[in-house]
XYZ file of C-alpha atoms in Angstrom:
366
model
C 86.107 304.889 12.367
C 83.880 302.319 10.651
C 82.470 299.343 12.494
C 82.994 295.705 11.632
C 80.157 293.201 11.707
C 79.277 289.523 11.535
C 76.348 288.936 9.166
C 74.449 285.786 10.172
C 71.867 283.690 8.410
C 68.997 282.687 10.679
C 67.690 279.198 9.839
C 70.346 276.461 10.024
C 72.918 278.862 11.442
C 71.455 280.246 14.672
C 68.237 278.243 15.017
C 66.958 274.887 13.858
C 65.488 274.805 10.364
C 62.419 272.485 10.256
C 61.161 274.165 7.069
C 59.070 277.315 7.096
C 58.700 278.635 10.633
C 55.354 280.364 11.214
C 55.077 280.438 15.020
C 57.412 281.706 17.795
C 57.232 278.360 19.587
C 59.099 276.774 16.703
C 62.211 278.867 17.413
C 64.917 276.681 18.964
C 68.515 277.819 19.272
C 71.246 275.581 17.910
C 73.740 274.328 20.479
C 76.599 276.777 20.994
C 75.014 279.578 18.982
C 74.536 281.966 21.904
C 78.073 281.310 23.218
C 79.488 281.986 19.762
C 77.710 285.336 19.570
C 79.085 286.313 22.968
C 82.659 285.585 21.799
C 82.169 287.466 18.532
C 80.841 290.553 20.329
C 83.824 290.394 22.702
C 86.035 290.621 19.596
C 84.377 293.926 18.677
C 81.932 292.801 16.007
C 78.376 293.964 15.589
C 75.927 291.047 15.176
C 73.390 291.372 12.366
C 70.973 288.741 11.080
C 70.250 288.805 7.331
C 67.648 286.240 6.271
C 65.442 285.409 3.282
C 61.813 284.971 4.396
C 59.950 283.913 1.298
C 57.335 282.372 3.606
C 55.766 285.846 3.733
C 55.433 285.964 -0.085
C 54.156 282.390 -0.074
C 51.419 283.219 2.465
C 52.785 280.882 5.149
C 53.432 283.632 7.667
C 52.669 287.350 7.824
C 55.074 290.062 8.796
C 53.404 290.561 12.168
C 54.028 286.927 13.101
C 57.547 287.212 11.680
C 58.245 290.086 14.072
C 57.070 287.902 16.974
C 59.308 285.079 15.771
C 62.297 287.435 15.774
C 61.383 288.756 19.204
C 61.393 285.182 20.436
C 64.838 284.723 18.939
C 66.110 287.806 20.752
C 64.547 286.593 23.997
C 66.257 283.214 23.843
C 69.613 284.815 23.136
C 69.182 287.359 25.919
C 68.456 284.596 28.400
C 71.931 283.193 27.604
C 73.702 286.550 27.714
C 73.801 287.272 23.964
C 71.944 289.791 21.860
C 71.681 291.018 18.266
C 72.248 294.548 16.985
C 69.749 294.274 14.120
C 67.721 291.818 12.027
C 67.218 292.345 8.282
C 64.854 290.094 6.341
C 63.593 289.928 2.759
C 59.887 288.927 2.408
C 59.909 288.976 -1.411
C 59.976 286.136 -3.899
C 59.223 286.168 -7.646
C 56.970 283.093 -7.249
C 55.018 284.398 -4.247
C 51.285 284.005 -3.967
C 50.780 287.371 -2.353
C 50.996 290.076 -5.041
C 52.520 292.584 -2.643
C 55.586 290.389 -2.154
C 55.699 288.660 -5.545
C 58.742 290.276 -7.098
C 62.500 290.105 -7.292
C 64.469 292.231 -4.851
C 68.060 293.328 -4.377
C 67.677 292.322 -0.755
C 67.022 288.683 -1.576
C 70.155 286.622 -1.289
C 72.318 285.840 -3.240
C 72.049 289.563 -3.861
C 73.950 291.626 -1.285
C 71.205 294.221 -0.721
C 70.680 293.550 2.993
C 74.397 293.668 3.722
C 74.833 296.908 1.803
C 71.858 298.520 3.523
C 73.202 297.535 6.932
C 76.614 298.907 6.039
C 75.109 302.276 5.091
C 72.841 302.551 8.093
C 75.354 301.305 10.733
C 78.631 302.558 9.219
C 80.112 299.123 8.680
C 83.362 298.380 6.885
C 82.428 295.342 4.806
C 86.052 294.453 4.084
C 86.542 293.888 7.815
C 83.298 291.959 8.181
C 82.240 288.306 7.850
C 79.171 286.597 6.441
C 78.258 283.229 7.967
C 75.540 281.002 6.537
C 74.573 277.467 5.588
C 73.807 277.866 1.882
C 75.574 278.927 -1.280
C 73.238 281.964 -1.481
C 74.655 283.201 1.822
C 78.227 282.772 0.564
C 77.570 284.527 -2.746
C 75.855 287.478 -1.028
C 78.825 287.892 1.324
C 81.351 287.696 -1.504
C 79.476 290.287 -3.567
C 79.387 292.610 -0.562
C 83.144 292.229 -0.085
C 83.033 290.214 3.171
C 84.966 287.133 4.163
C 82.679 284.113 4.203
C 82.217 280.937 6.256
C 79.916 278.090 5.195
C 78.351 276.110 8.071
C 77.877 272.604 6.707
C 76.392 270.683 9.662
C 72.619 270.164 9.472
C 72.610 272.198 6.289
C 70.042 271.371 3.650
C 72.415 272.698 1.017
C 75.630 270.906 1.929
C 74.845 268.092 -0.507
C 74.755 270.516 -3.422
C 77.720 272.593 -2.325
C 80.735 272.118 -4.572
C 79.096 272.461 -7.951
C 81.054 274.560 -10.463
C 78.296 277.171 -10.603
C 78.256 277.730 -6.830
C 80.255 280.321 -4.973
C 83.226 279.029 -3.021
C 83.427 280.145 0.617
C 86.650 281.384 2.151
C 86.265 278.904 5.024
C 83.963 276.067 6.054
C 82.918 274.951 9.557
C 80.631 272.355 11.074
C 78.984 274.799 13.507
C 79.159 278.301 14.926
C 81.772 277.350 17.504
C 84.229 276.336 14.808
C 83.373 279.463 12.848
C 84.408 281.561 15.843
C 87.703 279.671 16.043
C 88.330 280.366 12.361
C 87.825 284.101 12.911
C 90.140 284.048 15.937
C 92.823 282.253 13.957
C 92.477 284.791 11.171
C 93.017 287.626 13.627
C 96.090 285.964 15.099
C 97.685 285.429 11.701
C 96.855 288.963 10.541
C 98.390 290.398 13.714
C 101.551 288.401 13.120
C 101.746 289.716 9.583
C 101.339 293.290 10.860
C 104.114 292.802 13.386
C 106.413 291.430 10.709
C 105.633 294.254 8.311
C 106.223 296.816 11.036
C 109.505 295.309 12.128
C 110.983 294.616 8.687
C 110.984 298.153 7.196
C 113.072 299.507 10.048
C 116.376 297.865 9.083
C 115.959 299.080 5.481
C 118.124 302.197 5.963
C 120.912 300.712 3.862
C 121.831 303.917 1.996
C 125.103 303.819 3.919
C 127.041 302.803 0.804
C 126.067 306.134 -0.764
C 129.325 307.804 0.355
C 131.011 306.600 -2.821
C 133.380 309.589 -2.944
C 135.956 307.101 -1.709
C 137.741 307.200 -5.066
C 138.309 310.952 -4.558
C 141.213 310.444 -2.116
C 143.204 309.077 -5.060
C 145.398 312.236 -5.104
C 146.870 310.852 -1.868
C 149.318 308.553 -3.709
C 151.365 311.626 -4.743
C 152.543 312.357 -1.167
C 153.107 308.596 -0.795
C 155.666 308.586 -3.568
C 157.453 311.661 -2.272
C 158.184 310.297 1.179
C 159.304 307.111 -0.461
C 161.993 309.049 -2.308
C 163.033 310.831 0.825
C 163.407 307.555 2.620
C 165.633 306.284 -0.127
C 167.958 309.292 0.100
C 168.098 309.090 3.858
C 168.875 305.394 3.774
C 171.625 306.062 1.243
C 173.255 308.638 3.468
C 173.084 306.606 6.660
C 175.275 303.705 5.515
C 177.921 306.103 4.221
C 178.376 308.229 7.315
C 177.493 305.877 10.170
C 178.961 302.510 9.279
C 181.607 302.648 12.034
C 179.389 304.081 14.683
C 176.756 301.416 14.429
C 179.024 298.579 15.599
C 180.018 300.706 18.569
C 176.482 301.341 19.577
C 175.390 297.778 18.864
C 177.797 296.137 21.308
C 176.592 298.595 23.909
C 173.058 297.597 23.160
C 173.696 293.890 22.905
C 174.664 293.481 26.526
C 171.379 295.201 27.327
C 169.516 292.723 25.225
C 171.572 289.925 26.702
C 170.534 291.042 30.132
C 167.082 289.883 29.203
C 168.189 286.315 28.505
C 170.276 286.469 31.695
C 167.131 287.314 33.557
C 165.482 284.449 31.756
C 168.368 282.130 32.762
C 168.267 283.219 36.369
C 165.044 281.408 36.891
C 166.892 278.319 35.618
C 169.462 278.676 38.439
C 166.715 279.260 40.906
C 165.010 276.168 39.588
C 168.202 274.221 40.195
C 168.379 275.655 43.696
C 164.790 274.663 44.263
C 165.625 271.240 42.911
C 168.487 270.945 45.388
C 166.141 272.038 48.139
C 163.616 269.531 46.974
C 166.268 266.766 46.907
C 166.666 266.503 50.729
C 163.602 264.308 50.980
C 165.249 261.985 48.475
C 168.500 262.076 50.561
C 166.560 261.250 53.729
C 165.120 258.214 52.053
C 168.583 257.151 51.018
C 169.850 257.664 54.550
C 167.048 255.562 55.950
C 167.791 252.858 53.453
C 171.451 252.962 54.407
C 170.591 252.707 58.113
C 168.392 249.691 57.435
C 171.191 248.071 55.454
C 173.622 248.677 58.278
C 171.279 247.248 60.907
C 170.703 244.154 58.830
C 174.446 243.802 58.437
C 174.945 244.151 62.199
C 172.348 241.474 62.842
C 173.961 239.180 60.397
C 177.373 239.869 62.020
C 175.942 239.023 65.424
C 174.423 235.831 64.111
C 177.225 234.527 61.982
C 180.201 236.839 62.263
C 181.333 235.724 65.777
C 181.018 231.950 65.477
C 183.114 229.977 68.006
C 183.530 226.472 69.347
C 182.322 227.486 72.789
C 179.023 228.811 71.351
C 178.553 225.521 69.510
C 179.077 223.410 72.652
C 176.778 225.660 74.673
C 174.048 225.182 72.053
C 174.443 221.403 72.088
C 174.261 221.323 75.884
C 171.133 223.511 75.836
C 169.479 220.970 73.570
C 170.440 218.035 75.831
C 168.966 219.710 78.944
C 165.286 219.390 77.917
C 165.976 215.821 76.823
C 167.252 214.973 80.308
C 164.210 216.597 81.853
C 161.976 214.518 79.588
C 163.664 211.313 80.734
C 163.172 212.353 84.336
C 159.423 212.864 83.780
C 159.156 209.423 82.181
C 160.889 207.848 85.180
C 158.492 209.601 87.521
C 155.516 208.220 85.650
C 156.941 204.691 85.891
C 157.581 205.168 89.605
C 161.177 204.001 89.473
C 163.725 204.626 92.196
C 164.296 208.097 93.507
C 168.030 207.778 92.962
C 167.609 207.422 89.231
C 165.298 210.429 89.140
C 167.695 212.572 91.152
C 170.570 211.555 88.897
C 168.577 212.686 85.816
C 167.655 216.009 87.398
C 171.154 216.591 88.594
C 172.542 215.735 85.193
C 170.150 218.256 83.544
C 171.095 220.954 86.035
C 174.778 220.420 85.459
C 174.378 220.638 81.699
C 172.278 223.812 82.018
C 174.904 225.450 84.209
C 177.638 224.491 81.760
C 175.764 226.021 78.809
C 175.136 229.215 80.727
C 178.773 229.434 81.686
C 179.885 229.013 78.101
C 177.450 231.780 76.908
C 178.674 234.169 79.599
C 182.318 233.559 78.761
C 181.570 234.095 75.019
C 179.785 237.334 75.814
C 182.768 238.672 77.728
C 185.006 238.170 74.725
């Protein structure tokens, strides 16, 4: 099974790009570069740097110093827990001052030579790989190799020229390596969803069920359908002729049976009436209570007004006069009048009280 890889430009992508680097002390990692490489390796990618180093052809740096620069790069990444699988560089340039390196090369980007060489040597599937860089040359090299491409635009010296009609268009753009990693993750999520959909959709395709079209073959069935129809006609013709008189005899015997069903249905009506009669007693009790109250009220009224008599009237008048006599006696006491007058008033009140009581007793006896 072939490997997949992330091809990375060096200057402006992984490390700062002050111009032509000619000393290891000039190597400074960009913020988040090491963390991005760790995430990419965790996703199963090999990490390969592919970089144009025309500084060798221009006499700014020699290959020995370039190796030290790359060793410094590896050291800085290792200190942060990241490492590279390989570094490819192209020292050639057609305008170089050193004859050995003054020439055009298939390895010089935008040519895809370094990517193709890495694919052959490390068994890499370029269609499953990505090329990340900060210039249009990086994008064109990745596209020619058959990789998906991401252009890093932040701090890029080439972002001002990107967008010209003659420049290659990247598949994606990002401001830094961290965003580039997020783009690759999103790509994997979407591709996995597509795979799941493609795997789930072909299963319900077994729709060849309508193939059993021999349904029209059972058309010979209508012949037996017509024959029984004729037989039914003959049987129905015979039945009314022979059994007209018997049917009314059997029907009345059956009707009472069918009527028994409505009788059973009516029975619950009688039972409902019985239940209603049983439920009525509470209504009758209320009526009885009302009647008792009416009778009591009538008895009270009869006692109050029904037995009116002259004796009761006189007794009532005398009962009213008694307290009046007692009131007069109290007034006489307060004025300190003669005792005879006071005794007469009290005696008169007592006599009247006794008379009223006698009249009430006599009326009660009647």
